[in-house]
XYZ file of C-alpha atoms in Angstrom:
776
model
C 1.231 -2.489 68.971
C -0.606 -4.719 66.512
C 1.255 -5.878 63.399
C 0.246 -5.068 59.829
C -2.209 -7.553 58.362
C -4.023 -7.822 55.023
C -7.618 -8.750 54.576
C -9.352 -9.078 51.167
C -12.740 -7.578 50.539
C -15.073 -10.557 50.568
C -17.989 -8.540 49.251
C -16.250 -8.046 45.886
C -17.621 -4.517 45.390
C -14.426 -3.423 43.590
C -15.279 -5.832 40.768
C -17.992 -3.448 39.568
C -15.408 -0.694 39.019
C -13.304 -3.055 36.905
C -16.341 -4.286 35.009
C -17.497 -0.721 34.243
C -14.056 0.304 32.947
C -13.689 -2.819 30.824
C -17.188 -2.446 29.387
C -16.522 1.201 28.489
C -13.355 0.159 26.601
C -15.490 -2.221 24.547
C -18.699 -0.315 23.924
C -17.270 3.089 22.957
C -14.931 1.934 20.095
C -17.517 -0.635 18.972
C -20.143 2.085 18.627
C -17.755 4.303 16.668
C -16.724 1.622 14.165
C -19.812 -0.615 13.937
C -22.743 1.800 14.057
C -24.159 1.964 10.494
C -23.329 5.208 8.736
C -25.716 7.276 6.711
C -25.425 7.193 2.938
C -22.815 9.679 1.693
C -23.223 12.068 -1.227
C -20.880 9.975 -3.389
C -22.989 6.888 -2.776
C -26.174 8.780 -3.608
C -24.628 10.025 -6.865
C -23.400 6.507 -7.631
C -26.847 5.034 -7.030
C -28.355 7.696 -9.272
C -26.026 6.667 -12.102
C -26.619 2.936 -11.749
C -26.767 0.962 -14.953
C -30.029 -0.891 -15.573
C -28.907 -3.226 -18.326
C -30.082 -6.871 -17.934
C -26.646 -8.244 -16.845
C -26.317 -5.511 -14.185
C -29.836 -6.157 -12.893
C -29.125 -9.894 -12.745
C -25.874 -9.294 -10.919
C -27.531 -6.964 -8.404
C -30.231 -9.545 -7.702
C -27.603 -12.249 -7.206
C -25.520 -10.048 -4.933
C -28.651 -8.981 -3.066
C -29.589 -12.586 -2.352
C -26.074 -13.414 -1.206
C -25.813 -10.279 0.905
C -29.348 -10.281 2.296
C -27.882 -11.146 5.665
C -26.027 -7.810 5.681
C -29.185 -5.849 6.566
C -30.038 -8.402 9.223
C -26.511 -8.090 10.559
C -26.756 -4.286 10.661
C -29.998 -4.426 12.625
C -28.510 -7.023 14.963
C -25.475 -4.785 15.497
C -27.709 -1.821 16.308
C -29.725 -3.854 18.824
C -26.537 -5.264 20.372
C -25.009 -1.808 20.731
C -28.172 -0.428 22.333
C -28.229 -3.332 24.827
C -24.545 -2.716 25.489
C -25.180 0.918 26.368
C -28.074 -0.093 28.646
C -25.711 -2.450 30.481
C -23.147 0.354 30.703
C -25.606 2.748 32.372
C -26.792 0.011 34.759
C -23.191 -0.638 35.802
C -22.616 3.074 36.265
C -25.702 3.303 38.502
C -24.559 0.288 40.523
C -21.107 1.819 41.044
C -22.626 5.119 42.152
C -24.672 3.372 44.870
C -21.766 1.412 46.376
C -20.824 2.749 49.837
C -17.500 1.823 51.325
C -17.773 0.632 54.961
C -15.060 2.779 56.400
C -15.467 5.182 59.381
C -12.745 7.270 60.891
C -11.932 6.447 64.535
C -12.833 9.440 66.781
C -12.332 9.001 70.565
C -13.963 12.384 71.336
C -17.153 11.203 69.660
C -17.143 7.956 71.632
C -16.735 9.844 74.962
C -19.364 12.367 73.817
C -17.161 15.413 74.447
C -15.770 18.269 72.379
C -12.331 18.124 70.761
C -11.070 20.962 72.955
C -12.031 19.235 76.233
C -9.561 19.272 79.133
C -8.176 16.272 80.981
C -10.642 16.839 83.782
C -13.598 16.756 81.393
C -12.195 13.612 79.723
C -11.909 11.783 83.065
C -15.373 12.907 84.108
C -16.910 11.637 80.839
C -14.998 8.346 81.160
C -16.299 7.727 84.744
C -19.848 8.462 83.693
C -19.861 6.191 80.631
C -17.883 3.379 82.271
C -20.451 3.191 85.061
C -23.266 3.250 82.524
C -21.876 0.530 80.210
C -20.108 -1.645 82.799
C -20.985 -5.295 82.168
C -22.019 -5.802 85.835
C -24.703 -3.153 85.575
C -28.185 -3.750 84.288
C -27.623 -1.251 81.483
C -24.180 -2.648 80.728
C -22.725 -3.272 77.268
C -19.373 -5.016 77.061
C -18.553 -3.864 73.517
C -19.388 -0.258 74.285
C -17.416 -0.488 77.525
C -14.323 -1.605 75.625
C -14.736 1.290 73.175
C -14.973 3.787 76.025
C -11.872 2.370 77.695
C -9.958 2.437 74.398
C -11.039 6.048 73.713
C -9.990 7.123 77.233
C -6.579 5.487 76.744
C -6.155 7.172 73.371
C -6.639 10.603 74.968
C -4.688 10.107 78.187
C -1.881 7.651 77.393
C 0.963 9.278 75.438
C 1.827 6.207 73.340
C -1.811 5.471 72.463
C -2.410 9.119 71.582
C 0.669 9.126 69.322
C -0.554 5.970 67.512
C -3.968 7.520 67.037
C -2.546 10.717 65.570
C -0.189 8.833 63.198
C -2.206 5.757 62.206
C -5.767 6.707 63.161
C -5.880 3.832 65.658
C -4.692 3.774 69.305
C -3.327 0.250 68.842
C -1.051 1.293 65.986
C -1.131 0.009 62.363
C -4.219 -2.077 61.987
C -5.742 -4.301 59.360
C -5.625 -2.966 55.762
C -8.516 -3.903 53.528
C -7.884 -4.421 49.759
C -10.660 -4.896 47.208
C -10.114 -7.406 44.375
C -11.626 -6.817 40.944
C -13.175 -10.297 40.806
C -16.586 -11.618 41.788
C -16.821 -13.230 45.192
C -17.540 -16.751 43.912
C -14.197 -16.930 42.086
C -12.155 -16.578 45.317
C -14.420 -18.866 47.282
C -12.652 -21.989 48.567
C -15.527 -24.221 47.506
C -15.122 -23.248 43.840
C -11.325 -23.378 43.618
C -11.243 -26.758 41.816
C -13.780 -25.672 39.207
C -11.953 -22.382 38.603
C -8.668 -24.266 38.148
C -10.254 -26.677 35.654
C -11.644 -23.771 33.616
C -8.198 -22.120 33.508
C -6.566 -25.367 32.378
C -9.212 -25.893 29.705
C -8.839 -22.381 28.263
C -5.082 -21.851 28.425
C -3.815 -25.419 27.966
C -6.389 -27.013 25.666
C -8.514 -24.547 23.697
C -5.886 -21.869 22.958
C -3.126 -24.310 21.827
C -5.661 -26.135 19.657
C -6.781 -22.892 17.989
C -3.189 -21.799 17.385
C -2.327 -25.214 15.932
C -5.289 -25.250 13.545
C -4.494 -21.691 12.411
C -0.815 -22.520 11.915
C -1.333 -25.709 9.901
C -3.767 -23.864 7.635
C -1.671 -20.731 7.213
C 1.526 -22.564 6.197
C -0.258 -23.673 3.011
C -0.853 -20.093 1.844
C 1.222 -17.050 0.971
C 0.582 -13.598 2.425
C -1.992 -12.954 -0.335
C -3.891 -16.156 0.540
C -2.617 -18.037 -2.508
C -1.619 -21.677 -2.134
C 2.142 -22.144 -2.008
C 1.789 -25.020 -4.467
C 0.234 -22.566 -6.913
C 3.105 -20.140 -6.363
C 5.613 -22.913 -7.136
C 3.607 -23.816 -10.247
C 3.805 -20.224 -11.545
C 7.507 -20.067 -10.743
C 8.158 -23.263 -12.723
C 6.248 -22.217 -15.843
C 7.521 -18.637 -15.988
C 11.100 -19.802 -15.449
C 10.672 -22.359 -18.202
C 8.947 -19.965 -20.642
C 10.187 -16.366 -20.226
C 8.207 -15.372 -23.317
C 4.668 -16.648 -22.680
C 1.811 -15.849 -25.016
C -1.631 -14.875 -23.786
C -3.142 -18.277 -24.504
C -0.504 -20.039 -22.399
C -1.007 -17.568 -19.531
C -4.701 -18.536 -19.424
C -3.727 -22.202 -19.397
C -1.363 -21.703 -16.460
C -4.019 -19.676 -14.636
C -6.546 -22.477 -15.101
C -4.029 -25.005 -13.713
C -3.895 -23.223 -10.322
C -4.281 -25.646 -7.431
C -7.086 -23.528 -5.981
C -9.344 -25.319 -8.489
C -8.165 -28.818 -7.518
C -10.242 -30.849 -5.082
C -7.129 -32.440 -3.570
C -5.730 -29.035 -2.543
C -8.932 -27.082 -1.896
C -11.843 -28.635 0.016
C -14.226 -25.946 -1.256
C -14.190 -27.394 -4.781
C -17.266 -29.476 -5.622
C -17.015 -32.280 -8.187
C -20.401 -33.178 -9.671
C -21.346 -36.262 -11.723
C -22.965 -33.907 -14.242
C -19.501 -32.509 -15.110
C -18.832 -35.600 -17.218
C -21.583 -34.522 -19.627
C -21.707 -30.721 -19.351
C -17.963 -29.986 -19.560
C -17.391 -31.908 -22.873
C -20.436 -30.172 -24.381
C -19.000 -26.802 -23.375
C -15.571 -27.698 -24.754
C -17.045 -28.321 -28.214
C -18.142 -24.671 -28.380
C -14.658 -23.335 -27.526
C -12.168 -23.493 -30.416
C -9.069 -22.163 -28.604
C -9.177 -24.447 -25.588
C -6.193 -26.645 -26.582
C -7.484 -29.584 -24.531
C -5.052 -31.977 -26.252
C -2.060 -30.465 -24.499
C -0.300 -33.277 -22.600
C 1.818 -31.105 -20.305
C 1.171 -31.708 -16.619
C -0.809 -30.332 -14.817
C -2.330 -28.513 -17.817
C -3.883 -31.781 -18.965
C -5.536 -32.641 -15.639
C -9.322 -32.679 -15.474
C -9.653 -29.787 -13.020
C -7.330 -27.638 -15.169
C -9.263 -28.309 -18.402
C -12.560 -27.555 -16.649
C -11.318 -24.259 -15.181
C -9.844 -23.264 -18.543
C -13.126 -24.051 -20.303
C -15.058 -21.957 -17.783
C -12.673 -19.022 -18.326
C -12.990 -19.156 -22.119
C -16.775 -19.445 -21.824
C -16.681 -16.317 -19.656
C -14.601 -14.435 -22.240
C -17.047 -15.410 -24.993
C -20.040 -14.617 -22.740
C -21.515 -18.077 -23.262
C -24.366 -19.213 -21.060
C -23.582 -22.263 -18.896
C -25.949 -24.404 -16.773
C -26.945 -22.177 -13.821
C -27.198 -24.892 -11.171
C -23.831 -26.532 -11.811
C -21.195 -24.986 -14.075
C -22.365 -21.429 -13.381
C -21.634 -21.867 -9.672
C -18.187 -23.266 -10.460
C -17.528 -20.448 -12.931
C -18.390 -17.800 -10.327
C -15.983 -19.431 -7.864
C -13.174 -19.548 -10.448
C -13.683 -15.888 -11.379
C -13.631 -14.755 -7.735
C -10.259 -16.427 -7.216
C -8.666 -15.044 -10.389
C -7.761 -11.452 -9.285
C -5.550 -12.706 -6.444
C -4.008 -15.359 -8.706
C -3.196 -12.847 -11.467
C -1.585 -10.560 -8.919
C 0.508 -13.491 -7.681
C 1.619 -14.155 -11.282
C 2.837 -10.572 -11.615
C 4.677 -10.795 -8.283
C 6.422 -13.983 -9.409
C 7.473 -12.340 -12.681
C 8.844 -9.336 -10.768
C 10.905 -11.658 -8.568
C 12.249 -13.500 -11.605
C 13.257 -10.206 -13.230
C 15.060 -9.059 -10.078
C 16.794 -12.436 -9.715
C 17.977 -12.503 -13.336
C 19.243 -8.927 -13.128
C 21.137 -9.671 -9.902
C 22.783 -12.752 -11.419
C 23.429 -10.896 -14.691
C 21.648 -13.484 -16.834
C 19.667 -11.546 -19.420
C 18.608 -14.736 -21.213
C 16.486 -15.715 -18.191
C 14.666 -12.390 -18.014
C 10.879 -12.704 -18.479
C 9.873 -10.515 -21.378
C 7.685 -7.478 -20.960
C 5.041 -9.120 -23.146
C 4.599 -11.883 -20.565
C 3.912 -9.382 -17.773
C 1.501 -7.382 -19.882
C -0.311 -10.543 -20.989
C -0.978 -11.347 -17.334
C -2.383 -7.848 -16.846
C -4.507 -8.233 -19.969
C -6.000 -11.435 -18.529
C -7.198 -9.394 -15.546
C -9.000 -7.004 -17.888
C -10.529 -9.899 -19.824
C -11.812 -11.537 -16.638
C -13.334 -8.311 -15.319
C -15.092 -7.314 -18.549
C -15.781 -10.820 -19.958
C -14.215 -10.001 -23.323
C -11.711 -11.584 -25.668
C -8.346 -9.878 -26.039
C -9.172 -8.595 -29.551
C -12.732 -7.483 -28.782
C -13.732 -3.863 -29.263
C -13.452 -1.717 -26.107
C -16.921 -0.373 -26.905
C -18.393 -3.714 -25.835
C -17.627 -2.722 -22.231
C -20.623 -0.387 -22.486
C -24.133 -1.676 -21.772
C -26.457 -2.611 -24.647
C -23.578 -2.516 -27.180
C -23.564 -5.802 -29.082
C -20.943 -7.152 -31.524
C -23.340 -6.832 -34.455
C -23.492 -3.061 -33.875
C -19.755 -2.580 -34.420
C -20.156 -2.176 -38.186
C -22.014 1.112 -37.615
C -19.139 2.611 -35.618
C -16.475 2.358 -38.342
C -17.673 3.718 -41.675
C -16.541 6.206 -44.269
C -18.137 9.030 -42.322
C -16.872 8.121 -38.862
C -14.199 6.095 -37.138
C -15.341 5.390 -33.586
C -13.191 2.635 -32.130
C -12.830 3.745 -28.527
C -15.057 4.909 -25.712
C -13.325 8.275 -25.750
C -14.204 8.672 -29.414
C -17.846 8.067 -28.584
C -17.851 10.575 -25.712
C -16.144 13.254 -27.799
C -18.839 13.115 -30.495
C -21.549 15.704 -30.826
C -24.711 14.848 -28.900
C -26.910 14.663 -31.995
C -24.400 12.601 -33.934
C -23.913 10.230 -31.012
C -27.658 9.793 -30.550
C -28.011 9.093 -34.275
C -25.254 6.494 -34.040
C -27.040 4.783 -31.132
C -30.475 5.115 -32.686
C -31.180 1.421 -32.097
C -31.242 2.100 -28.347
C -34.234 3.565 -26.563
C -33.898 6.516 -24.193
C -33.398 4.366 -21.081
C -30.706 2.288 -22.760
C -29.000 5.385 -24.129
C -29.008 6.876 -20.622
C -27.352 3.711 -19.302
C -24.594 4.084 -21.894
C -23.953 7.709 -20.946
C -24.053 6.962 -17.204
C -21.401 4.267 -17.589
C -19.263 6.547 -19.786
C -19.509 9.285 -17.175
C -18.101 7.093 -14.402
C -15.163 5.695 -16.354
C -11.685 6.931 -15.389
C -9.623 9.682 -16.898
C -6.179 9.745 -15.288
C -3.591 12.474 -15.682
C -0.023 11.291 -15.156
C 2.991 13.539 -14.479
C 6.457 11.939 -14.439
C 9.634 13.246 -12.824
C 12.941 11.356 -12.791
C 15.894 12.199 -10.556
C 18.664 10.766 -8.412
C 18.029 11.194 -4.698
C 20.311 10.868 -1.704
C 23.292 12.114 -3.650
C 25.168 15.412 -3.835
C 25.294 15.184 -7.615
C 21.760 15.170 -9.022
C 22.879 14.101 -12.485
C 22.176 10.497 -13.483
C 25.391 8.518 -13.597
C 26.078 4.946 -14.651
C 24.788 2.463 -12.088
C 23.080 5.065 -9.896
C 19.618 4.514 -8.386
C 17.052 6.491 -10.392
C 13.866 7.541 -8.599
C 10.829 8.160 -10.799
C 8.068 10.104 -9.053
C 4.662 9.700 -10.701
C 1.762 11.970 -9.779
C -1.665 10.592 -10.662
C -4.898 12.592 -10.745
C -8.065 10.668 -11.369
C -11.434 12.097 -12.324
C -14.514 10.806 -14.059
C -14.489 10.960 -17.812
C -17.242 13.562 -18.126
C -16.971 15.477 -14.849
C -17.283 19.227 -15.358
C -17.697 19.034 -19.134
C -20.676 19.513 -21.412
C -21.183 16.532 -23.688
C -22.571 18.721 -26.462
C -19.280 20.667 -26.665
C -17.047 17.634 -26.985
C -16.462 18.120 -30.727
C -12.730 18.855 -30.784
C -10.206 16.703 -32.564
C -8.546 13.934 -30.600
C -5.112 12.445 -30.904
C -5.196 8.697 -31.034
C -2.916 7.061 -28.486
C -2.517 3.983 -30.611
C -1.249 6.148 -33.467
C 1.380 7.692 -31.209
C 2.419 4.268 -29.973
C 2.986 3.002 -33.510
C 4.938 6.121 -34.446
C 7.075 5.828 -31.323
C 7.836 2.186 -32.017
C 8.792 3.062 -35.581
C 11.153 5.751 -34.282
C 12.702 3.390 -31.763
C 13.288 0.757 -34.447
C 15.309 3.309 -36.430
C 17.518 4.182 -33.450
C 21.148 3.088 -33.686
C 22.157 0.018 -31.692
C 25.226 1.749 -30.314
C 24.617 3.099 -26.845
C 25.509 6.638 -26.056
C 24.093 8.181 -29.234
C 21.046 10.386 -29.054
C 17.643 9.041 -30.059
C 16.693 10.042 -33.583
C 13.360 11.684 -34.148
C 10.989 10.637 -36.908
C 12.520 11.479 -40.240
C 10.530 13.590 -42.698
C 11.077 10.909 -45.347
C 8.661 8.625 -43.527
C 5.511 8.166 -45.520
C 2.336 8.380 -43.439
C -0.208 5.640 -43.639
C -3.306 5.970 -45.779
C -5.664 6.587 -42.868
C -3.207 9.113 -41.448
C -3.224 11.048 -44.750
C -6.964 11.300 -44.581
C -6.862 12.793 -41.084
C -4.098 15.247 -41.962
C -6.107 16.456 -44.929
C -8.994 17.238 -42.646
C -6.720 19.152 -40.369
C -5.467 21.320 -43.237
C -8.965 22.204 -44.316
C -9.884 23.272 -40.832
C -6.733 25.336 -40.567
C -7.993 27.713 -43.252
C -10.690 29.044 -40.989
C -10.586 29.757 -37.305
C -8.695 27.240 -35.226
C -11.228 24.941 -33.554
C -11.366 25.050 -29.789
C -10.866 21.685 -28.140
C -13.471 21.300 -25.426
C -11.630 18.507 -23.647
C -8.149 17.179 -24.159
C -8.505 13.421 -24.217
C -4.947 12.809 -25.275
C -2.472 11.784 -22.664
C -0.969 14.594 -20.672
C 2.547 15.648 -21.698
C 5.351 14.435 -19.543
C 6.747 17.144 -17.336
C 10.230 15.744 -17.051
C 11.437 17.974 -14.286
C 14.435 15.765 -13.670
C 15.875 16.334 -17.133
C 15.437 20.083 -16.727
C 17.246 20.149 -13.421
C 20.081 18.077 -14.891
C 20.472 20.560 -17.756
C 20.556 23.526 -15.394
C 23.067 21.739 -13.169
C 25.329 21.038 -16.151
C 25.205 24.704 -17.216
C 26.092 25.902 -13.718
C 28.951 23.425 -13.541
C 30.295 24.594 -16.924
C 30.113 28.237 -15.815
C 31.941 27.379 -12.628
C 34.696 25.577 -14.526
C 35.075 28.509 -16.951
C 35.362 30.894 -14.002
C 38.101 28.738 -12.475
C 40.016 28.729 -15.769
C 39.792 32.510 -16.044
C 41.049 32.916 -12.516
C 43.921 30.585 -13.274
C 44.727 32.537 -16.448
C 44.681 35.868 -14.646
C 46.870 34.649 -11.824
C 49.960 36.524 -10.565
C 53.564 36.232 -11.721
C 55.793 33.315 -11.003
C 57.047 30.239 -12.651
C 54.894 27.239 -13.349
C 56.722 25.165 -10.744
C 56.028 27.751 -8.057
C 52.350 27.818 -9.006
C 52.181 24.018 -8.856
C 53.844 24.000 -5.425
C 51.429 26.652 -4.185
C 48.442 24.703 -5.503
C 49.694 21.520 -3.833
C 50.207 23.331 -0.554
C 46.758 24.846 -0.697
C 45.255 21.393 -1.274
C 47.150 19.842 1.578
C 46.556 22.694 4.011
C 43.001 24.007 3.737
C 42.390 27.439 5.144
C 40.740 27.889 8.531
C 37.749 29.630 6.998
C 37.132 26.812 4.497
C 36.901 24.075 7.142
C 33.927 25.549 9.063
C 32.128 26.276 5.784
C 32.632 22.710 4.623
C 31.426 21.324 7.967
C 28.402 23.601 7.877
C 27.529 22.420 4.345
C 27.890 18.770 5.402
C 25.577 19.338 8.354
C 22.949 21.043 6.193
C 23.207 18.238 3.617
C 22.689 15.597 6.344
C 19.651 17.451 7.677
C 18.124 17.629 4.181
C 18.726 13.905 3.664
C 17.127 13.118 7.016
C 14.056 15.208 6.171
C 13.704 13.479 2.790
C 14.027 10.088 4.447
C 11.310 10.965 6.976
C 8.977 12.161 4.210
C 9.454 8.940 2.211
C 8.891 6.778 5.301
C 5.739 8.747 6.112
C 4.410 8.245 2.565
C 5.085 4.498 2.705
C 3.286 4.163 6.055
C 0.336 6.182 4.734
C 0.006 3.928 1.681
C 0.200 0.763 3.767
C -2.463 1.879 6.241
C -4.734 3.528 3.678
C -8.062 1.859 3.010
C -8.040 -0.033 -0.290
C -10.967 1.714 -1.913
C -11.173 3.650 -5.162
C -14.150 3.632 -7.568
C -16.591 0.836 -8.463
C -16.094 -0.817 -11.838
C -18.873 -1.463 -14.331
C -18.434 -5.215 -14.721
C -21.858 -6.904 -15.031
C -20.389 -10.330 -15.846
C -17.974 -10.410 -12.903
C -19.577 -12.084 -9.866
C -18.431 -9.597 -7.194
C -18.348 -5.856 -6.783
C -14.916 -4.684 -7.923
C -12.898 -1.550 -7.238
C -10.612 0.082 -9.790
C -7.002 -0.995 -9.623
C -3.900 0.047 -11.554
C -0.411 -1.262 -12.175
C 2.432 1.227 -12.466
C 5.892 0.263 -13.700
C 8.864 1.361 -15.804
C 9.577 -0.576 -19.000
C 12.117 -0.621 -21.791
C 9.867 -1.174 -24.807
C 12.719 -1.273 -27.287
C 14.314 -4.283 -25.592
C 10.990 -5.675 -24.255
C 12.230 -5.562 -20.673
C 10.597 -4.808 -17.354
C 12.781 -2.255 -15.574
C 10.991 -1.777 -12.241
C 8.669 -4.050 -10.296
C 4.975 -3.273 -10.977
C 3.298 -1.431 -8.123
C -0.391 -2.167 -7.618
C -2.449 0.935 -6.819
C -5.796 0.240 -5.141
C -6.415 3.630 -3.503
C -6.628 6.031 -6.465
C -9.783 7.996 -5.616
C -8.562 11.468 -6.567
C -4.799 11.892 -6.288
C -1.842 9.657 -5.532
C 1.922 10.074 -5.719
C 4.013 6.957 -6.289
C 7.753 6.396 -6.509
C 9.501 3.820 -8.701
C 13.198 3.016 -8.327
C 15.568 1.225 -10.656
C 19.271 1.138 -11.470
C 20.587 3.277 -14.292
C 22.335 1.453 -17.171
C 26.010 0.667 -16.611
C 27.079 2.370 -19.836
C 27.042 6.047 -20.752
C 24.404 7.187 -23.222
C 20.867 8.402 -23.753
C 18.167 5.835 -22.998
C 14.426 5.930 -23.529
C 12.121 4.357 -20.972
C 8.358 4.296 -20.539
C 6.301 4.755 -17.394
C 3.268 2.534 -17.932
C -0.048 2.859 -16.111
C -2.232 -0.162 -16.835
C -5.765 -0.766 -15.598
C -6.720 -4.114 -14.102
C -10.408 -3.635 -14.961
C -10.914 -1.704 -18.215
C -9.734 -2.126 -21.778
C -8.217 0.835 -23.625
C -7.533 2.987 -20.569
C -3.824 2.207 -20.325
C -1.268 4.999 -20.573
C 2.438 5.186 -21.091
C 4.728 8.198 -21.025
C 8.216 8.099 -22.488
C 11.113 9.812 -20.773
C 14.810 9.931 -21.530
C 17.759 9.351 -19.241
C 21.031 11.051 -20.051
C 23.398 8.656 -18.289
C 26.786 10.176 -17.630
C 30.024 8.701 -16.449
C 30.316 8.377 -12.699
C 32.631 10.934 -11.176
C 35.828 9.799 -9.554
C 35.963 10.017 -5.778
C 37.952 13.100 -4.852
C 40.443 13.045 -1.998
C 38.964 14.419 1.200
C 41.177 16.659 3.399
C 40.673 14.265 6.295
C 42.231 11.506 4.234
C 45.488 13.465 3.745
C 48.441 12.187 5.711
C 50.178 14.646 8.003
C 53.631 16.052 7.216
C 55.313 14.095 9.990
C 53.936 10.831 8.641
C 55.070 11.832 5.134
C 58.619 12.471 6.355
C 58.695 9.212 8.269
C 57.533 7.258 5.263
C 60.059 9.047 3.057
C 62.896 8.074 5.385
C 61.707 4.493 5.420
C 61.536 4.525 1.619
C 65.118 5.801 1.332
C 66.345 3.240 3.837
C 64.797 0.261 2.032
C 66.609 0.214 -1.286
C 65.910 -3.457 -1.903
C 62.171 -2.977 -2.293
C 60.228 -5.398 -4.525
C 58.150 -2.555 -6.100
C 59.359 0.372 -8.191
C 57.704 3.404 -9.733
C 57.902 4.709 -13.272
C 60.435 7.388 -12.175
C 62.757 4.749 -10.734
C 62.740 2.833 -13.993
C 63.589 5.992 -15.930
C 66.551 6.727 -13.644
C 67.911 3.223 -14.094
C 67.651 3.530 -17.884
C 69.601 6.834 -17.843
C 72.368 5.313 -15.748
C 72.554 2.341 -18.104
C 72.812 4.679 -21.104
C 75.598 6.625 -19.456
């Protein structure tokens, strides 16, 4: 019987099956992700509301020139995908035409007899064919003769017949053919050296070189692609100056090493900078170029700072030199500002952990960094009117917005005006320009914020000293004028700035002692002059019918569900305690000592029915905690994997297209402290739910905090909602029945205690006994 042997398929036909499968794994996902999509309804509506002011048109032309290759790339992708599918169908056709050279061995067919033939018929057929194909005959065929002899043996010899029935071959297990999924030339002996050299070149030269280049470049940057030297620079300055004014923040931003030629090869230093930069510096009064602090005094830092201030003032710079550098600086700034805020958050957490309040960066420093982001996006000074974010609104027009008849200081004030009055106010604009203003107003954000504070992962939902407070913030974003008629926006509005000033005045009058409730505004406070004027108007309107407010621009009231649940929990607990006292008062007869002994026995020996109930409650509590944990983990994974896309920002002076972003954090405005790390929200299209966590104060009392939502793109769209925390004293840990020592152990310890009279420790009772004996 022949042994088992292996023989590879030299034709390489199996390679086409591998190639077809591999090509399908490439072409199908590539078509799904790379095939250009049709324009959605949101994009059509956005294109319909495009602003056509000169800066926007200039920006679109610039972006169009820079992104002209995008259309070419889309067409190239379409052509490549079509060619890929053609190759796929050709491979499929090739695979369908491949025929495997395998035939089943059939001795009956070789002897030309039926399968049910007898031994006599088999012998007769063998004699006939052996004489016909014998090599000595004229019609002989040696190969066919051997086949006939082998077929005759397979049908007459018992061992050969058994091999044929089991293995399909009279000689036993034969040669097994395996196909390899590689082309034939790869396994050819003549090409083995070349194949080996290619493998060495790919896996031992090219791949290590690519990994090395990537590694040596990546170690210079943080996860947000900011130079580590820049991160160290921010850490040094913010540690040195916890309270940093806005002007100094801009100076530190301009000193980032991304703008230094020695740290960034993309920076271009031109000979014309020696003339153009000093000329630009003469036009900027707040540049502070005489500062000698390093690296704020370096040439690259002064140049970047000058370009930033020129951007804020909307000065024109030379288009072929400084304008290119200014665009590069502005593109880098959003990531750098975000890195500043991350560094400040780390410094706050570090100072809180080490209990060094003097090293805490002030809240003003964090908010100044966020304000710089708004200034960069809108190309405005910090004290500029928010109305200048609108197209065609110039600084010289501001005097028409604040008069004796009207007080329009915000975009919301402008939108809430009557159509005729608003058109009369903007009478200097033609119809096209007025339409641009209204289109931009319509796309600006209006965010509703609902705040809920609670303590999770704890049996007691009340906020105790040192507990972890979870603030859940629900955000709903919609366009400013969606679903509302502009002509009906005539209702009165409540100014957010007014409420902020009143709240700060109230907080200043609060007592310094912790634990006392926050005082409300006293009636003795005299309102300001402009407030008197507005109140007078309100009284006159109150005589008639109460005006209907078409749209409520004021910030949504805080629905502090956590405080409500705490109050209900306290009431239930008080009722429960009163019920226990009544039961104790109505108890049966007996002396007080007997009642105390009974109570002690009941504590030590819980009833049989109470133990299963307690175990069942513990199990249910664990299941609830596990479900909450799974929900939180699911939310975190969804936020991490969600596409960072929200709504486009109207920013004609910013070089790139920008999406709306928000920072959300908890602050203590009274003490100017940042309580929780700012969370950056880049996915607020319609609704988002965020959670903020921080530690409750260590002392008992009522504290007022603010949840702040700050835009990174627009002025005057920030919100803050105040909420109060009623911090209570942490409950003492009650003895668990499982911690009780058994009676036998108690007796043993008592005997040991009686035996050891010379103990080093004594209780208060022992001291009293000794004093009585001494008195006697």
